[in-house]
Amino acid sequence: MKREILSVTFDNVTMEEALERASALAREGKSDYIVTPNSEIVYEARKNEALAKALKGASLVIPDGIGVVYASKILSKPLKQKVAGIELGERLIEYASLNGLSVYLFGAKPGIAERAKDKLCEKYPGLNVAGVQDGYFKDGSDREREIIEDINSKAPNILIACLGVPKQELWMNAHKDELNVRVMLGLGGSMDIYAGVSKRAPDIFIKLSLEWFYRLCKEPWRIKRMIKLPLFLLLAVKVRLFGEK
Ligand code: UDP
């Protein structure tokens, strides 16, 4: 079932349901892609048409932020739960290791995807990582062409794309028709965490829905981006009271 939250249409799924859908796409999809918007991205998509279009083109849209879940409640269209993209990505990688599907790791600074490969292969023996590429290239450059050709020559089931927002969403939407992959996931900073070069919040913060607060303390420069969270909730209240106009 779908729920429209401030102009972005989300799939109202639990983590298990999201994993079921994602693994079906990993087996049988055709350049499908999955996006994981949080409140900041939904807010941004209201002004950025290309990002809004890229979100619309996704086969699965999961709410990767407690702000989106709060907004869904304010709007009386409650979403079942926050589904963290980083966890869905890892669950899908585990599924791939158990079912003989291949994974391609794309994104983050040079060397990070290789480190993520080593860590993930250690954790999930038998995992087939078909290729790795860093995420630093110019649109339309020879380097980008090389990356696309390498991905296509490996034809992975799953492409993990960690290029940051909105680069990864725009990239998946722009290149889907020329990519030979089953499914792609746009997962932002997850590659750094899979590689062990940055850490996710401790469990207690995740359980209390305060992961955003932990991140803010660790990376205070994010305040400029995170300031959108209260604005986003205010917008939800405004739309609830007065409608979209
Ligand atoms: N990144 C990239 N290519 C770029 C810009 C960023 O591969 O051109 C990577 C960056 O190294 C980092 C990730 O994208 O690993 C973005 O991380 P961040 O935590 O900022 O994710 P977001 O909050 O955008 O989801």
Short mmCIF file of N, CA and C and ligand atoms in Angstrom, two decimals, residues 40 107-109 134-137 162-165 167-168 187-189 191-192 215 219 221-222 225, ligand 1:
data_model
loop_
_atom_site.label_atom_id
_atom_site.label_comp_id
_atom_site.label_asym_id
_atom_site.label_seq_id
_atom_site.Cartn_x
_atom_site.Cartn_y
_atom_site.Cartn_z
N GLU A 40 14.60 15.42 5.27
CA GLU A 40 15.40 16.41 4.54
C GLU A 40 15.23 16.24 3.02
N GLY A 107 30.60 3.79 -4.79
CA GLY A 107 30.45 5.04 -4.06
C GLY A 107 31.47 5.23 -2.97
N ALA A 108 31.45 6.41 -2.38
CA ALA A 108 32.38 6.86 -1.33
C ALA A 108 33.76 7.15 -1.91
N LYS A 109 34.67 7.58 -1.03
CA LYS A 109 36.00 8.00 -1.49
C LYS A 109 36.82 6.79 -1.96
N ASP A 134 34.81 3.81 -6.70
CA ASP A 134 34.55 4.96 -5.83
C ASP A 134 33.50 5.86 -6.50
N GLY A 135 33.01 6.83 -5.75
CA GLY A 135 31.89 7.63 -6.24
C GLY A 135 32.28 9.02 -6.71
N TYR A 136 33.56 9.22 -7.05
CA TYR A 136 33.98 10.56 -7.44
C TYR A 136 34.28 10.62 -8.94
N PHE A 137 33.36 11.23 -9.67
CA PHE A 137 33.48 11.35 -11.13
C PHE A 137 32.60 12.52 -11.54
N CYS A 162 26.28 4.60 -3.29
CA CYS A 162 26.43 5.51 -2.14
C CYS A 162 27.14 6.78 -2.59
N LEU A 163 26.40 7.65 -3.25
CA LEU A 163 26.99 8.87 -3.82
C LEU A 163 26.53 10.12 -3.08
N GLY A 164 25.72 9.95 -2.03
CA GLY A 164 25.14 11.10 -1.33
C GLY A 164 23.87 11.56 -2.03
N VAL A 165 23.08 12.34 -1.29
CA VAL A 165 21.82 12.87 -1.81
C VAL A 165 22.06 14.26 -2.38
N LYS A 167 22.75 13.19 -5.48
CA LYS A 167 23.50 12.66 -6.62
C LYS A 167 23.08 11.21 -6.95
N GLN A 168 22.95 10.38 -5.91
CA GLN A 168 22.66 8.96 -6.18
C GLN A 168 21.26 8.77 -6.78
N LEU A 187 22.12 4.55 -1.00
CA LEU A 187 22.27 4.42 0.46
C LEU A 187 23.21 5.43 1.12
N GLY A 188 23.43 6.58 0.47
CA GLY A 188 24.16 7.68 1.13
C GLY A 188 25.46 7.27 1.78
N GLY A 189 25.57 7.56 3.06
CA GLY A 189 26.83 7.32 3.77
C GLY A 189 27.04 5.88 4.22
N MET A 191 28.21 3.23 2.76
CA MET A 191 29.46 2.54 2.38
C MET A 191 30.54 2.78 3.43
N ASP A 192 30.59 4.03 3.94
CA ASP A 192 31.60 4.36 4.96
C ASP A 192 31.37 3.51 6.21
N ARG A 215 24.07 11.88 15.31
CA ARG A 215 24.79 12.32 14.11
C ARG A 215 25.11 13.81 14.18
N GLU A 219 28.71 15.28 13.93
CA GLU A 219 29.00 16.07 12.72
C GLU A 219 28.19 17.36 12.77
N TRP A 221 28.39 20.21 11.59
CA TRP A 221 28.14 20.95 10.35
C TRP A 221 26.82 20.56 9.70
N ARG A 222 26.25 19.42 10.14
CA ARG A 222 24.99 18.97 9.56
C ARG A 222 23.80 19.83 9.99
N ARG A 225 21.69 21.28 7.33
CA ARG A 225 20.78 20.34 6.66
C ARG A 225 19.67 19.92 7.60
N1 UDP B 1 30.07 10.76 -2.19
C1 UDP B 1 30.43 10.19 -3.39
N2 UDP B 1 30.53 10.99 -4.48
C2 UDP B 1 30.27 12.34 -4.45
C3 UDP B 1 29.85 12.90 -3.21
C4 UDP B 1 29.76 12.07 -2.09
O1 UDP B 1 30.69 9.00 -3.46
O2 UDP B 1 30.38 12.99 -5.49
C5 UDP B 1 29.96 9.88 -1.02
C6 UDP B 1 30.69 10.37 0.22
O3 UDP B 1 32.07 10.01 0.14
C7 UDP B 1 29.94 9.64 1.31
C8 UDP B 1 28.51 9.58 0.76
O4 UDP B 1 28.60 9.84 -0.64
O5 UDP B 1 30.42 8.33 1.44
C9 UDP B 1 27.57 10.63 1.35
O6 UDP B 1 27.54 10.51 2.70
P1 UDP B 1 26.55 11.32 3.61
O7 UDP B 1 26.68 10.76 4.98
O8 UDP B 1 26.72 12.79 3.40
O9 UDP B 1 25.18 10.81 3.00
P2 UDP B 1 23.80 11.54 2.82
O10 UDP B 1 23.56 12.27 4.12
O11 UDP B 1 23.95 12.43 1.63
O12 UDP B 1 22.90 10.38 2.61
#
